[in-house]
CSV table of C-alpha atoms in Angstrom, one decimal:
chain,number,residue,atom,x,y,z
Z,1149,MET,CA,10.3,-15.8,28.8
Z,1150,LYS,CA,10.5,-15.9,25.0
Z,1151,THR,CA,7.4,-16.8,23.0
Z,1152,TYR,CA,7.8,-18.3,19.6
Z,1153,PHE,CA,5.2,-17.4,16.9
Z,1154,ASN,CA,6.7,-19.3,13.9
Z,1155,GLY,CA,3.7,-20.5,11.9
Z,1156,PHE,CA,1.1,-18.4,13.8
Z,1157,GLU,CA,-1.8,-18.1,11.4
Z,1158,THR,CA,0.8,-17.9,8.5
Z,1159,ASN,CA,-0.6,-18.0,5.0
Z,1160,GLU,CA,1.9,-18.2,2.1
Z,1161,ILE,CA,1.3,-17.9,-1.6
Z,1162,THR,CA,3.6,-18.7,-4.5
Z,1163,PHE,CA,3.9,-16.0,-7.2
Z,1164,LYS,CA,5.8,-16.1,-10.6
Z,1165,SER,CA,8.5,-13.5,-10.6
Z,1166,PRO,CA,10.9,-13.0,-13.4
Z,1167,SER,CA,13.4,-11.0,-11.3
Z,1168,LYS,CA,15.3,-12.7,-8.4
Z,1169,LEU,CA,13.9,-11.6,-5.0
Z,1170,VAL,CA,15.7,-11.9,-1.7
Z,1171,ALA,CA,14.1,-13.6,1.3
Z,1172,ASN,CA,12.8,-11.4,4.1
Z,1173,ARG,CA,12.2,-8.5,1.7
Z,1174,VAL,CA,8.9,-6.6,1.3
Z,1175,VAL,CA,7.2,-7.0,-2.0
Z,1176,ALA,CA,4.1,-5.8,-3.8
Z,1177,TYR,CA,2.0,-7.4,-6.6
Z,1178,ALA,CA,2.3,-5.1,-9.6
Z,1179,SER,CA,-0.2,-4.3,-12.4
Z,1180,ASP,CA,1.9,-6.5,-14.8
Z,1181,GLY,CA,1.0,-9.6,-12.7
Z,1182,TYR,CA,4.5,-10.1,-11.2
Z,1183,LEU,CA,6.1,-9.2,-7.8
Z,1184,ALA,CA,8.5,-6.4,-7.2
Z,1185,TYR,CA,10.1,-4.8,-4.2
Z,1186,ALA,CA,7.4,-2.5,-2.6
Z,1187,GLU,CA,7.7,1.2,-3.2
Z,1188,GLN,CA,9.2,3.2,-0.3
Z,1189,GLY,CA,6.4,4.3,2.0
Z,1190,GLY,CA,3.7,2.5,0.1
Z,1191,ASP,CA,1.6,-0.5,0.6
Z,1192,PHE,CA,2.9,-4.1,0.3
Z,1193,THR,CA,1.6,-7.5,-0.4
Z,1194,GLY,CA,3.8,-9.6,1.8
Z,1195,ILE,CA,7.3,-10.7,2.7
Z,1196,VAL,CA,9.4,-13.1,0.6
Z,1197,THR,CA,10.3,-16.4,2.4
Z,1198,SER,CA,12.0,-18.0,-0.6
Z,1199,TYR,CA,12.8,-17.7,-4.3
Z,1200,ARG,CA,13.7,-20.4,-6.8
Z,1201,ASP,CA,13.5,-20.8,-10.5
Z,1202,GLY,CA,11.3,-17.8,-11.2
Z,1203,PHE,CA,8.9,-18.3,-8.3
Z,1204,ALA,CA,8.7,-16.6,-4.9
Z,1205,THR,CA,6.9,-17.7,-1.9
Z,1206,VAL,CA,5.4,-14.8,0.1
Z,1207,VAL,CA,3.9,-14.6,3.6
Z,1208,MET,CA,0.6,-12.8,3.2
Z,1209,LYS,CA,-0.8,-13.1,6.8
Z,1210,GLY,CA,0.4,-14.2,10.2
Z,1211,HIS,CA,4.0,-14.4,11.4
Z,1212,ALA,CA,6.6,-12.8,9.2
Z,1213,VAL,CA,10.3,-12.1,9.3
Z,1214,ALA,CA,11.5,-8.9,7.4
Z,1215,SER,CA,14.9,-7.3,6.9
Z,1216,TYR,CA,15.4,-3.7,8.0
Z,1217,ASN,CA,18.1,-1.4,6.8
Z,1218,GLU,CA,18.3,2.0,8.4
Z,1219,SER,CA,15.6,2.8,10.9
Z,1220,LEU,CA,15.5,0.4,13.8
Z,1221,PRO,CA,11.9,-0.7,14.6
Z,1222,SER,CA,10.9,-1.1,18.2
Z,1223,MET,CA,9.2,-4.1,19.8
Z,1224,GLY,CA,5.5,-3.8,20.6
Z,1225,ILE,CA,3.1,-1.8,18.5
Z,1226,CYS,CA,5.2,-0.1,15.9
Z,1227,LYS,CA,4.3,1.8,12.6
Z,1228,LEU,CA,6.1,0.1,9.7
Z,1229,ALA,CA,6.3,0.8,6.0
Z,1230,PRO,CA,8.4,-0.5,3.1
Z,1231,GLY,CA,11.8,1.3,2.7
Z,1232,LYS,CA,14.4,1.3,-0.1
Z,1233,ASN,CA,15.1,-1.9,-2.0
Z,1234,GLY,CA,12.5,-4.0,-0.1
Z,1235,PHE,CA,13.7,-3.4,3.4
Z,1236,MET,CA,11.1,-2.7,6.1
Z,1237,GLU,CA,11.5,0.5,8.2
Z,1238,ALA,CA,9.9,2.2,11.1
Z,1239,ASP,CA,7.8,5.1,9.8
Z,1240,GLU,CA,5.7,7.0,12.3
Z,1241,GLU,CA,4.3,9.4,9.7
Z,1242,ASN,CA,3.3,7.0,6.8
Z,1243,GLY,CA,3.4,3.5,8.4
Z,1244,LYS,CA,0.7,1.2,9.5
Z,1245,ALA,CA,0.7,-0.2,13.1
Z,1246,TYR,CA,1.9,-3.8,13.4
Z,1247,THR,CA,2.8,-6.0,16.4
Z,1248,VAL,CA,6.6,-6.3,16.4
Z,1249,LEU,CA,7.6,-9.5,18.3
Z,1250,ASN,CA,11.3,-9.4,18.1
Z,1251,VAL,CA,14.1,-7.2,16.7
Z,1252,ASP,CA,17.4,-8.8,15.9
Z,1253,SER,CA,20.1,-6.1,15.5
Z,1254,LYS,CA,22.8,-8.8,14.5
Z,1255,THR,CA,20.9,-10.1,11.5
Z,1256,LYS,CA,18.9,-6.9,11.0
Z,1257,THR,CA,15.6,-8.6,11.0
Z,1258,ILE,CA,12.3,-8.1,12.7
Z,1259,GLU,CA,9.5,-10.6,13.5
Z,1260,PHE,CA,6.0,-9.2,13.3
Z,1261,ILE,CA,2.4,-10.1,12.6
Z,1262,ILE,CA,0.9,-9.1,9.3
């Protein structure tokens, strides 16, 4: 049985961002007051859901979908951290534990709870 968590306790905020950001990428709020892709292995603010005309909508809490690039995360409790260029990656050493609900190897996305 598949459970759908779309919208589960999801909180989104819109940020001004002068650089174009891609949906499903991991971002951090920088000291200049704008968003940028999160640094590899660092902390992150949320996941971009959309970008238009200099504004990005970001999931800050709840159900999120993020792109991964190299390291395939596993379902269940998995340690995750930002990777290169805003991709999420499994990181047992530096990552934080999150509940991963689904891994889609075709679209290279994961669903998890922030």
